[in-house]
Every structure is written in structure tokens, then in C-alpha cells.
Amino acid sequence: MHKIIVTGGTGYIGSHTVVALQEKNYEVVIVDNLVNSSEKTVDRIEEITGIRPAFFPIDMTHQEGLRKFFRLHADAKAVIHFAALKAVGESVQQPLLYYRNNMLGMINLMDAMLEFGVQNLVFSSSATVYGTPDSLPLTEKNSTKPALSPYGNTKKIGEDMIEDVVKANPDFRAISLRYFNPIGAHKSGKIGELPSGIPNNLMPFITQTAIGLRKELLVFGDDYDTPDGTAVRDYIHVVDLAEAHVKTVGRMINQQQKADYEIFNLGTGKGSTVLEVIKSFEKTSGKKLNYRIVGRRDGDVEQMYAATDLANQELNWKAKYSLDDMTASSWNWEQKVRGLEEQDSFN
Ligand code: NAD
Ligand code: WQD
């Protein structure tokens, strides 16, 4: 049984990936300081898979704590690094919080990996590194752009740091995965995305409006050059994303990489407009959504969707869930989590 360290493993994408890894018989060890998640997620993972992942409440910015942890787990075959702060707006307000947390966390992580001989790193990157696309669909060969936010910059710098570390250390290998727009939740409704405060992202805003936590959804702009005027994104089911991580880890452990540092887009290849997401949600939930069109949101790009050929070929992976699957599972989660919150205050 191969041991995999998952940083940020109680978070949204991390928890789904832990489940997918356990289902493929990997032994998972989670590191998370719970700044944006709850330890109850460990219980939920156990309820889904029947296996309790080991959990270490460590802050990645604390080098000594992380070193002690790696001393115990130097036999791990790979690290999947999800742990980061991710709120774009907050990063504009508090850039140093983001640089300290996301960059120092990665420096400490790679230091410890090199010291203890853990040589395979999977990094959660983002399609945000492409900025405003020159051409669509976005392939991994599209140029990256100056980041639109400190958060986005931490992903760009993270990729650059990894590239340099790989060059300097012949035994160290890495894969960056550039996620497009992850939404949806596990079919059990036991894990999902639980934003703290008012959501910035579309899908949680939709489900929170439908359940009555928000008065109305504001649709940002209907004057884009798209089929219905609203902006286009490549939404991907978080369970598909989790599967891609399992394939990525397999590629690394089985030494199938074609270069010591590789980059893959993770999307479906299909763009959907905001109104299409709303229509899908109304169809799968059977609820009418209260929404209103307003002006564009600063910093939004018109259209983004991935070319998925490289991930399809090299990872032997393809997203299989539809937009309806995504909106249905998000709604299932929203309803269940509100129930769960009443029982045991989930967050
Ligand atoms: P999340 O906030 O749910 O999960 C991140 C986890 O990292 C949280 O559980 C948090 O407590 C933990 N964490 C943060 N800082 C830490 C630290 N210093 N030490 C230990 N743990 C720490 O976010 P997510 O949506 O699951 O995102 C996971 C990763 O994917 C992040 O790196 C994010 O930037 C990246 N990503 C997310 C999206 C998205 O839309 N969700 C898109 C592209 C990339
Ligand atoms: C999607 C679409 C909005 C909310 C962000 C980050 C990105 C990545 C994923 C981590 C856009 C519209 C949204 C609302 C709306 N995260 N919208 N009303 O902006 O593509 O990407 O999350 O790396 O870095 O920037 O995702 O879900 O915020 O927006 O109309 O209340 O929905 O304008 O067109 P985005 P999103």
C-alpha cells in the first residue's frame, strides 16, 4: 500500500481526492491547519470509505512542525499539495497574508521533501495563470500572463518555484495541475464546498440563494461576446478532478513521466455560460432561482475553457460528469450540509 501525503486534505478538493485515493487502496495522511475546513471532514471521509485517514493539524508555514511530521512519514511516495488560501478578493486586500501562507507553505514543504527524500510533488495550480486568453481552447502551451490578483500570483510563483527546484534536484519530480472551475460534490452529500461568509464563486452562491441564505444571485454582465451574453467557464465536477489526482499520482509512482516537471489542464473542454449554469440548476433542483443581471465584475474574463487532450492522453483520464450532474450534486450537498449543521455544527 503506497502512502500519499495530502496537504489541505480536509478542504473541498482535498477531501474528494482523499476519498478517491482510499478507494484505489492508497494510504492517506492529511496535513491541514483547518483555517478553511473542519476536522469533522475526517469523520465524513471515514463514513464514505470505511477508512479513517490519519490527520495532522499542522500549519505549513511552521517549518519545524512540518519537519517533525516528515520525519514520521518519509516513506510517503508522493505529496499532493492543496493547502493554500484561495479567496481572490481577500488576497487583494491582504497580499502579504497570501504570499506568506501560500509561498512559505510551499517552501517549507519542498525543503522537507528534499530533506526526507520524498520525491514526487503534485501541485494545485489554476487556470488563472493564463489570465485573459490569447486563444481558445486554452492548451498548456498558451502563455501565462501577469496575475490579476496576489492569489493568482501565488499560483504562478508556485509553478516557477517548482520548476527551479526540479532543475536543481535530479531526483525530484513534479506535476502541476491547472484546474478550471471545480464545482459539485460527492454523491453521498457528506463532503462538499463550504465557503465561509458570503460566497464569491457562482455555484455556492446559487445553492445558498436557492436555500434562502441569500436574497438573490447577481449575474455579472450580459454584454459579453458569448451565445447569451454571460461569461463562459469550464466547470468541472470535483469528483472528476479527484480522479485526475489519483491518475497523476499513479503516473509519478510508476515513473511514467515524460519530463521531470509536467503541467496539465484539468477541465471538461466544454464552456458553459452563467445562464446555462442557472438553467441546469433550475432543472436538476426543480427550484426557480431568484437572479438579476447587473454590470460586469472587475477582473472577470469573458471566456475560458480548456483543451483537455494532453490530460486525456497522458493521464489516461477524461472528465465524465455533465453540468447537470454537477448542479444536482451541489444542490444535494447544500441541502444535506444545512441539515448536518443543525445536528453538530459542521464548520
Ligand atoms: P479549500 O480552502 O477548501 O482547501 C484548502 C485547505 O488548505 C483548507 O482545508 C485549509 O484549511 C488548508 N490550508 C490553508 N492554508 C494552510 C496552511 N498554512 N497549513 C495547512 N493547511 C492550510 O480550497 P479548495 O477549493 O479545496 O482548493 C484546494 C487547492 O486548489 C488550493 O491550492 C486552491 O488554490 C487550488 N485551486 C482551487 C480552485 C477552486 O476553484 N476551488 C481552483 C483552482 C485551484
Ligand atoms: C464564474 C462566473 C462570474 C458569482 C474564480 C477564481 C479562480 C479560480 C476559480 C482558484 C463568472 C459569474 C459569479 C456571482 C456571477 N479559483 N458570477 N455571480 O471567477 O471564473 O474563478 O474561482 O484558483 O482563480 O478567480 O469563478 O465562480 O467566481 O465565477 O455572475 O455571484 O460566474 O462573473 O463569469 P471565476 P466564479
Short mmCIF file of C-alpha atoms and ligand atoms in Angstrom, two decimals:
data_model
loop_
_atom_site.label_atom_id
_atom_site.label_comp_id
_atom_site.label_asym_id
_atom_site.label_seq_id
_atom_site.Cartn_x
_atom_site.Cartn_y
_atom_site.Cartn_z
CA MET A 1 0.00 0.00 0.00
CA HIS A 2 1.52 3.31 -1.11
CA LYS A 3 1.39 6.18 1.35
CA ILE A 4 0.37 9.60 -0.01
CA ILE A 5 0.55 12.86 1.96
CA VAL A 6 -2.33 15.21 1.17
CA THR A 7 -1.90 18.79 2.38
CA GLY A 8 -5.19 20.67 2.60
CA GLY A 9 -6.88 17.26 2.73
CA THR A 10 -9.87 18.39 4.81
CA GLY A 11 -10.65 21.13 2.24
CA TYR A 12 -13.05 20.96 -0.68
CA ILE A 13 -10.96 19.38 -3.45
CA GLY A 14 -8.60 17.69 -0.98
CA SER A 15 -11.37 15.73 0.79
CA HIS A 16 -12.75 14.39 -2.50
CA THR A 17 -9.24 13.39 -3.53
CA VAL A 18 -8.64 11.59 -0.23
CA VAL A 19 -11.80 9.54 -0.85
CA ALA A 20 -10.70 8.72 -4.42
CA LEU A 21 -7.21 7.71 -3.24
CA GLN A 22 -8.57 5.47 -0.49
CA GLU A 23 -10.92 3.84 -2.98
CA LYS A 24 -7.83 2.92 -5.03
CA ASN A 25 -6.13 1.47 -1.94
CA TYR A 26 -3.72 4.26 -1.21
CA GLU A 27 -2.92 5.01 2.43
CA VAL A 28 -3.60 8.70 3.01
CA VAL A 29 -2.10 11.05 5.57
CA ILE A 30 -3.69 14.50 5.79
CA VAL A 31 -1.98 17.72 6.88
CA ASP A 32 -4.29 20.71 7.38
CA ASN A 33 -4.41 23.60 9.85
CA LEU A 34 -8.21 23.85 9.46
CA VAL A 35 -8.06 27.56 8.57
CA ASN A 36 -10.77 26.90 5.95
CA SER A 37 -12.13 23.48 6.84
CA SER A 38 -13.30 21.32 9.73
CA GLU A 39 -11.85 18.21 11.37
CA LYS A 40 -15.35 16.72 11.03
CA THR A 41 -14.46 16.14 7.39
CA VAL A 42 -12.19 13.32 8.60
CA ASP A 43 -15.30 11.63 10.08
CA ARG A 44 -17.20 12.18 6.83
CA ILE A 45 -14.41 10.63 4.78
CA GLU A 46 -14.45 7.63 7.10
CA GLU A 47 -18.23 7.34 6.71
CA ILE A 48 -17.86 7.26 2.92
CA THR A 49 -14.90 4.90 2.56
CA GLY A 50 -14.88 2.99 5.84
CA ILE A 51 -11.26 4.04 6.33
CA ARG A 52 -10.14 6.82 8.63
CA PRO A 53 -7.27 8.81 7.11
CA ALA A 54 -4.52 9.87 9.51
CA PHE A 55 -4.89 13.56 10.28
CA PHE A 56 -2.20 16.01 11.47
CA PRO A 57 -3.30 19.57 12.36
CA ILE A 58 -0.14 21.29 11.16
CA ASP A 59 0.31 24.79 9.75
CA MET A 60 2.52 24.51 6.67
CA THR A 61 4.12 27.86 7.47
CA HIS A 62 5.65 26.33 10.63
CA GLN A 63 8.80 24.72 9.38
CA GLU A 64 9.69 22.73 12.49
CA GLY A 65 6.22 21.20 12.80
CA LEU A 66 6.35 20.14 9.18
CA ARG A 67 9.85 18.66 9.55
CA LYS A 68 8.75 16.60 12.55
CA PHE A 69 5.81 15.35 10.51
CA PHE A 70 8.03 14.38 7.55
CA ARG A 71 10.42 12.53 9.83
CA LEU A 72 7.48 10.22 10.64
CA HIS A 73 6.32 9.94 7.04
CA ALA A 74 9.50 9.84 5.00
CA ASP A 75 8.19 6.61 3.46
CA ALA A 76 5.46 8.51 1.58
CA LYS A 77 5.57 8.01 -2.18
CA ALA A 78 4.16 11.44 -3.07
CA VAL A 79 2.67 14.65 -1.76
CA ILE A 80 -0.43 16.29 -3.19
CA HIS A 81 -0.27 19.92 -2.16
CA PHE A 82 -3.72 21.54 -1.88
CA ALA A 83 -3.10 23.63 1.24
CA ALA A 84 -3.46 27.31 0.34
CA LEU A 85 -5.65 30.33 0.88
CA LYS A 86 -7.80 30.89 -2.21
CA ALA A 87 -10.08 33.93 -1.92
CA VAL A 88 -9.19 36.27 -4.78
CA GLY A 89 -10.73 39.42 -3.24
CA GLU A 90 -9.19 38.81 0.19
CA SER A 91 -5.80 38.39 -1.46
CA VAL A 92 -6.11 41.87 -2.98
CA GLN A 93 -6.89 43.29 0.47
CA GLN A 94 -4.23 41.28 2.31
CA PRO A 95 -1.48 40.35 -0.15
CA LEU A 96 1.12 39.51 2.49
CA LEU A 97 -1.22 37.05 4.18
CA TYR A 98 -1.44 35.23 0.84
CA TYR A 99 2.26 35.39 -0.01
CA ARG A 100 3.22 34.26 3.49
CA ASN A 101 0.74 31.42 3.66
CA ASN A 102 0.95 30.08 0.11
CA MET A 103 4.64 30.70 -0.65
CA LEU A 104 6.14 29.95 2.76
CA GLY A 105 3.98 26.83 2.97
CA MET A 106 5.41 25.60 -0.34
CA ILE A 107 8.99 26.47 0.54
CA ASN A 108 8.72 24.58 3.81
CA LEU A 109 7.07 21.69 2.03
CA MET A 110 9.71 21.31 -0.69
CA ASP A 111 12.50 21.79 1.87
CA ALA A 112 11.11 18.94 3.95
CA MET A 113 10.52 16.73 0.90
CA LEU A 114 14.14 17.19 -0.18
CA GLU A 115 15.47 16.65 3.35
CA PHE A 116 13.48 13.44 3.91
CA GLY A 117 13.69 12.08 0.38
CA VAL A 118 10.02 12.31 -0.64
CA GLN A 119 10.47 12.98 -4.33
CA ASN A 120 7.10 13.33 -6.06
CA LEU A 121 5.02 16.50 -5.79
CA VAL A 122 1.58 17.24 -7.25
CA PHE A 123 0.69 20.93 -7.12
CA SER A 124 -2.80 22.51 -7.20
CA SER A 125 -2.43 25.23 -9.78
CA SER A 126 -5.15 27.16 -11.51
CA ALA A 127 -6.33 28.28 -14.94
CA THR A 128 -5.98 31.77 -13.50
CA VAL A 129 -2.29 31.63 -14.57
CA TYR A 130 -3.48 32.07 -18.19
CA GLY A 131 -5.02 35.48 -17.42
CA THR A 132 -7.06 36.74 -20.38
CA PRO A 133 -6.71 34.01 -23.03
CA ASP A 134 -4.97 34.78 -26.35
CA SER A 135 -6.83 31.89 -27.95
CA LEU A 136 -9.36 29.21 -27.03
CA PRO A 137 -9.44 26.44 -26.01
CA LEU A 138 -6.52 27.00 -23.66
CA THR A 139 -3.73 24.49 -24.16
CA GLU A 140 -0.81 24.05 -21.79
CA LYS A 141 1.27 25.83 -24.47
CA ASN A 142 -0.75 29.05 -24.14
CA SER A 143 1.38 31.68 -22.49
CA THR A 144 0.83 32.54 -18.86
CA LYS A 145 0.12 36.20 -18.04
CA PRO A 146 0.87 38.59 -15.22
CA ALA A 147 -1.51 37.57 -12.46
CA LEU A 148 -4.70 39.54 -11.89
CA SER A 149 -4.51 39.09 -8.10
CA PRO A 150 -1.98 38.23 -5.39
CA TYR A 151 -3.75 34.86 -5.07
CA GLY A 152 -3.24 34.19 -8.79
CA ASN A 153 0.36 35.28 -8.43
CA THR A 154 0.95 32.68 -5.69
CA LYS A 155 -0.04 30.01 -8.22
CA LYS A 156 2.28 31.43 -10.90
CA ILE A 157 5.18 31.81 -8.48
CA GLY A 158 4.43 28.35 -7.10
CA GLU A 159 4.78 26.83 -10.56
CA ASP A 160 8.01 28.75 -11.17
CA MET A 161 9.49 27.70 -7.82
CA ILE A 162 8.72 24.07 -8.55
CA GLU A 163 10.36 24.29 -11.97
CA ASP A 164 13.55 25.65 -10.41
CA VAL A 165 13.58 23.07 -7.62
CA VAL A 166 13.12 20.24 -10.13
CA LYS A 167 16.02 21.59 -12.24
CA ALA A 168 18.30 21.77 -9.23
CA ASN A 169 17.43 18.32 -7.85
CA PRO A 170 17.72 15.46 -10.35
CA ASP A 171 15.66 13.05 -8.22
CA PHE A 172 12.81 15.47 -7.58
CA ARG A 173 9.77 15.32 -9.88
CA ALA A 174 6.61 17.38 -10.01
CA ILE A 175 3.32 17.79 -11.83
CA SER A 176 1.24 20.99 -11.73
CA LEU A 177 -2.46 20.60 -12.38
CA ARG A 178 -4.24 23.71 -13.62
CA TYR A 179 -7.85 23.43 -12.51
CA PHE A 180 -10.58 25.28 -14.39
CA ASN A 181 -13.78 25.82 -12.33
CA PRO A 182 -14.39 22.98 -9.85
CA ILE A 183 -17.98 22.63 -8.65
CA GLY A 184 -20.21 19.79 -7.44
CA ALA A 185 -19.89 17.45 -4.51
CA HIS A 186 -19.63 13.78 -3.60
CA LYS A 187 -22.85 11.88 -4.30
CA SER A 188 -23.19 10.95 -0.63
CA GLY A 189 -23.70 14.63 0.25
CA LYS A 190 -21.24 14.12 3.12
CA ILE A 191 -18.44 16.30 1.72
CA GLY A 192 -18.53 19.39 -0.47
CA GLU A 193 -17.62 23.04 -0.65
CA LEU A 194 -18.49 25.12 2.42
CA PRO A 195 -17.38 28.71 1.90
CA SER A 196 -17.07 30.83 5.00
CA GLY A 197 -19.15 34.01 4.80
CA ILE A 198 -20.66 35.30 1.57
CA PRO A 199 -19.52 33.14 -1.36
CA ASN A 200 -17.57 34.74 -4.20
CA ASN A 201 -17.99 31.82 -6.56
CA LEU A 202 -21.03 31.18 -8.70
CA MET A 203 -22.11 27.68 -7.66
CA PRO A 204 -22.22 28.15 -3.87
CA PHE A 205 -23.96 31.48 -4.40
CA ILE A 206 -26.62 29.74 -6.47
CA THR A 207 -27.26 26.98 -3.92
CA GLN A 208 -27.22 29.41 -0.97
CA THR A 209 -29.75 31.63 -2.77
CA ALA A 210 -31.98 28.67 -3.51
CA ILE A 211 -31.93 27.51 0.11
CA GLY A 212 -32.79 31.00 1.34
CA LEU A 213 -29.47 32.15 2.81
CA ARG A 214 -29.07 34.85 0.11
CA LYS A 215 -31.81 37.05 -1.30
CA GLU A 216 -30.79 36.91 -4.96
CA LEU A 217 -27.96 35.97 -7.27
CA LEU A 218 -26.40 38.84 -9.18
CA VAL A 219 -25.33 37.79 -12.67
CA PHE A 220 -22.26 39.82 -13.54
CA GLY A 221 -22.70 41.08 -17.09
CA ASP A 222 -24.80 40.01 -20.08
CA ASP A 223 -22.98 42.03 -22.72
CA TYR A 224 -20.09 39.63 -23.38
CA ASP A 225 -19.49 38.25 -26.85
CA THR A 226 -20.91 34.82 -25.95
CA PRO A 227 -24.05 32.91 -27.03
CA ASP A 228 -26.30 34.54 -24.40
CA GLY A 229 -24.06 37.45 -23.36
CA THR A 230 -22.98 35.99 -19.99
CA ALA A 231 -19.42 34.84 -19.30
CA VAL A 232 -18.21 31.35 -20.17
CA ARG A 233 -16.28 28.99 -17.87
CA ASP A 234 -15.22 25.36 -17.97
CA TYR A 235 -16.97 23.88 -14.91
CA ILE A 236 -15.60 20.53 -13.81
CA HIS A 237 -17.09 18.10 -11.29
CA VAL A 238 -14.87 17.86 -8.20
CA VAL A 239 -15.16 14.06 -8.31
CA ASP A 240 -13.67 14.06 -11.83
CA LEU A 241 -10.93 16.33 -10.55
CA ALA A 242 -10.24 13.95 -7.67
CA GLU A 243 -9.92 11.03 -10.12
CA ALA A 244 -7.38 13.01 -12.12
CA HIS A 245 -5.23 13.32 -8.99
CA VAL A 246 -5.28 9.56 -8.49
CA LYS A 247 -4.13 9.09 -12.10
CA THR A 248 -1.44 11.74 -11.64
CA VAL A 249 -0.07 10.04 -8.54
CA GLY A 250 -0.05 6.71 -10.41
CA ARG A 251 1.89 8.28 -13.29
CA MET A 252 4.52 9.55 -10.86
CA ILE A 253 4.88 6.39 -8.79
CA ASN A 254 5.08 4.22 -11.90
CA GLN A 255 7.72 6.56 -13.35
CA GLN A 256 5.71 7.29 -16.48
CA GLN A 257 6.51 10.98 -16.60
CA LYS A 258 7.97 12.23 -19.88
CA ALA A 259 9.69 15.13 -18.17
CA ASP A 260 10.66 15.71 -14.55
CA TYR A 261 8.24 18.62 -14.44
CA GLU A 262 4.92 18.41 -16.25
CA ILE A 263 1.81 20.59 -16.43
CA PHE A 264 -1.74 19.50 -17.25
CA ASN A 265 -5.03 21.37 -17.62
CA LEU A 266 -7.95 19.82 -15.79
CA GLY A 267 -11.26 20.79 -17.33
CA THR A 268 -14.03 19.23 -19.38
CA GLY A 269 -13.18 21.13 -22.57
CA LYS A 270 -16.72 22.49 -22.67
CA GLY A 271 -17.62 26.06 -21.77
CA SER A 272 -20.92 26.99 -20.13
CA THR A 273 -22.41 30.44 -19.67
CA VAL A 274 -23.67 31.71 -16.33
CA LEU A 275 -27.25 31.46 -17.60
CA GLU A 276 -26.66 27.85 -18.69
CA VAL A 277 -25.47 27.01 -15.18
CA ILE A 278 -28.59 28.67 -13.73
CA LYS A 279 -30.85 26.76 -16.17
CA SER A 280 -29.17 23.48 -15.31
CA PHE A 281 -29.57 24.21 -11.60
CA GLU A 282 -33.27 25.04 -12.02
CA LYS A 283 -33.78 21.83 -13.98
CA THR A 284 -32.00 19.48 -11.59
CA SER A 285 -33.27 21.08 -8.37
CA GLY A 286 -36.77 21.84 -9.57
CA LYS A 287 -36.42 25.29 -7.96
CA LYS A 288 -36.81 28.69 -9.57
CA LEU A 289 -33.76 30.82 -8.85
CA ASN A 290 -34.11 34.48 -7.93
CA TYR A 291 -31.49 36.26 -10.04
CA ARG A 292 -30.86 39.65 -11.57
CA ILE A 293 -28.47 40.80 -14.30
CA VAL A 294 -26.08 43.55 -13.20
CA GLY A 295 -22.86 45.03 -14.61
CA ARG A 296 -19.64 43.09 -15.17
CA ARG A 297 -17.43 42.19 -12.19
CA ASP A 298 -13.97 43.77 -12.21
CA GLY A 299 -11.23 41.42 -13.31
CA ASP A 300 -13.55 38.83 -14.92
CA VAL A 301 -12.52 37.41 -18.28
CA GLU A 302 -15.09 36.80 -20.99
CA GLN A 303 -14.43 33.16 -21.79
CA MET A 304 -12.22 30.35 -20.52
CA TYR A 305 -12.25 26.69 -21.35
CA ALA A 306 -9.58 24.04 -21.51
CA ALA A 307 -8.07 21.92 -24.21
CA THR A 308 -8.07 18.58 -22.45
CA ASP A 309 -6.14 16.43 -24.97
CA LEU A 310 -2.91 16.34 -23.01
CA ALA A 311 -4.52 15.22 -19.74
CA ASN A 312 -6.74 12.75 -21.66
CA GLN A 313 -3.73 11.14 -23.34
CA GLU A 314 -1.03 11.34 -20.72
CA LEU A 315 -3.08 10.78 -17.56
CA ASN A 316 -5.48 8.40 -19.30
CA TRP A 317 -8.22 10.48 -17.73
CA LYS A 318 -11.31 12.20 -19.02
CA ALA A 319 -13.98 14.14 -17.15
CA LYS A 320 -17.19 12.12 -17.28
CA TYR A 321 -19.79 14.16 -15.39
CA SER A 322 -22.16 16.62 -17.09
CA LEU A 323 -23.16 20.10 -15.96
CA ASP A 324 -26.47 18.63 -14.75
CA ASP A 325 -24.57 16.11 -12.61
CA MET A 326 -22.58 18.98 -11.14
CA THR A 327 -25.52 21.23 -10.29
CA ALA A 328 -27.57 18.30 -8.92
CA SER A 329 -24.75 17.19 -6.62
CA SER A 330 -24.09 20.77 -5.43
CA TRP A 331 -27.75 21.10 -4.51
CA ASN A 332 -27.80 17.72 -2.76
CA TRP A 333 -24.78 18.84 -0.70
CA GLU A 334 -26.25 22.26 0.14
CA GLN A 335 -29.43 20.63 1.47
CA LYS A 336 -27.57 17.95 3.42
CA VAL A 337 -24.97 20.29 4.90
CA ARG A 338 -27.61 22.61 6.28
CA GLY A 339 -29.16 19.58 7.96
CA LEU A 340 -25.77 18.47 9.23
CA GLU A 341 -25.01 21.94 10.55
CA GLU A 342 -28.10 21.85 12.73
CA GLN A 343 -27.07 18.48 14.18
CA ASP A 344 -23.45 19.08 15.01
CA SER A 345 -22.34 22.48 13.75
CA PHE A 346 -20.26 21.21 10.83
CA ASN A 347 -17.92 24.17 10.43
P1 NAD B 1 -10.09 24.80 0.45
O1 NAD B 1 -9.92 26.10 1.14
O2 NAD B 1 -11.37 24.08 0.64
O3 NAD B 1 -8.91 23.81 0.86
C1 NAD B 1 -7.62 24.26 1.18
C2 NAD B 1 -7.24 23.64 2.52
O4 NAD B 1 -5.93 24.08 2.86
C3 NAD B 1 -8.17 24.06 3.66
O5 NAD B 1 -8.66 22.91 4.32
C4 NAD B 1 -7.29 24.90 4.58
O6 NAD B 1 -7.65 24.74 5.93
C5 NAD B 1 -5.89 24.35 4.26
N1 NAD B 1 -4.80 25.31 4.49
C6 NAD B 1 -4.68 26.58 4.03
N2 NAD B 1 -3.53 27.11 4.46
C7 NAD B 1 -2.89 26.16 5.19
C8 NAD B 1 -1.67 26.12 5.91
N3 NAD B 1 -0.86 27.18 6.00
N4 NAD B 1 -1.33 24.96 6.55
C9 NAD B 1 -2.14 23.88 6.49
N5 NAD B 1 -3.32 23.87 5.85
C10 NAD B 1 -3.69 25.01 5.20
O7 NAD B 1 -9.80 25.06 -1.10
P2 NAD B 1 -10.02 24.10 -2.35
O8 NAD B 1 -11.05 24.71 -3.20
O9 NAD B 1 -10.13 22.70 -1.93
O10 NAD B 1 -8.63 24.32 -3.09
C11 NAD B 1 -7.55 23.43 -2.97
C12 NAD B 1 -6.39 23.93 -3.79
O11 NAD B 1 -6.80 24.07 -5.15
C13 NAD B 1 -5.88 25.30 -3.37
O12 NAD B 1 -4.48 25.32 -3.51
C14 NAD B 1 -6.52 26.24 -4.38
O13 NAD B 1 -5.77 27.40 -4.55
C15 NAD B 1 -6.50 25.37 -5.62
N6 NAD B 1 -7.50 25.74 -6.61
C16 NAD B 1 -8.82 25.83 -6.24
C17 NAD B 1 -9.77 26.20 -7.19
C18 NAD B 1 -11.22 26.34 -6.79
O14 NAD B 1 -11.96 26.99 -7.51
N7 NAD B 1 -11.68 25.73 -5.71
C19 NAD B 1 -9.38 26.47 -8.49
C20 NAD B 1 -8.04 26.36 -8.84
C21 NAD B 1 -7.10 26.00 -7.88
C1 WQD B 2 -17.80 32.15 -12.54
C2 WQD B 2 -18.68 33.03 -13.40
C3 WQD B 2 -18.68 35.35 -12.77
C4 WQD B 2 -20.58 34.88 -8.90
C5 WQD B 2 -12.52 32.06 -9.60
C6 WQD B 2 -11.08 32.47 -9.37
C7 WQD B 2 -10.14 31.49 -9.99
C8 WQD B 2 -10.44 30.06 -9.53
C9 WQD B 2 -11.90 29.72 -9.55
C10 WQD B 2 -8.86 29.38 -7.87
C11 WQD B 2 -18.04 34.37 -13.76
C12 WQD B 2 -20.06 34.74 -12.59
C13 WQD B 2 -20.04 34.63 -10.13
C14 WQD B 2 -21.80 35.60 -8.81
C15 WQD B 2 -21.86 35.72 -11.22
N1 WQD B 2 -10.02 29.82 -8.20
N2 WQD B 2 -20.67 35.03 -11.27
N3 WQD B 2 -22.39 35.98 -10.00
O1 WQD B 2 -14.19 33.96 -11.49
O2 WQD B 2 -14.11 32.00 -13.07
O3 WQD B 2 -12.77 31.95 -11.00
O4 WQD B 2 -12.70 30.77 -8.99
O5 WQD B 2 -7.86 29.29 -8.48
O6 WQD B 2 -8.86 31.88 -9.66
O7 WQD B 2 -10.90 33.76 -9.96
O8 WQD B 2 -15.22 31.74 -10.83
O9 WQD B 2 -17.29 31.05 -9.69
O10 WQD B 2 -16.31 33.33 -9.20
O11 WQD B 2 -17.36 32.91 -11.43
O12 WQD B 2 -22.43 36.09 -12.25
O13 WQD B 2 -22.33 35.88 -7.74
O14 WQD B 2 -19.88 33.35 -12.66
O15 WQD B 2 -18.79 36.65 -13.26
O16 WQD B 2 -18.41 34.70 -15.06
P1 WQD B 2 -14.08 32.53 -11.67
P2 WQD B 2 -16.55 32.25 -10.18
#
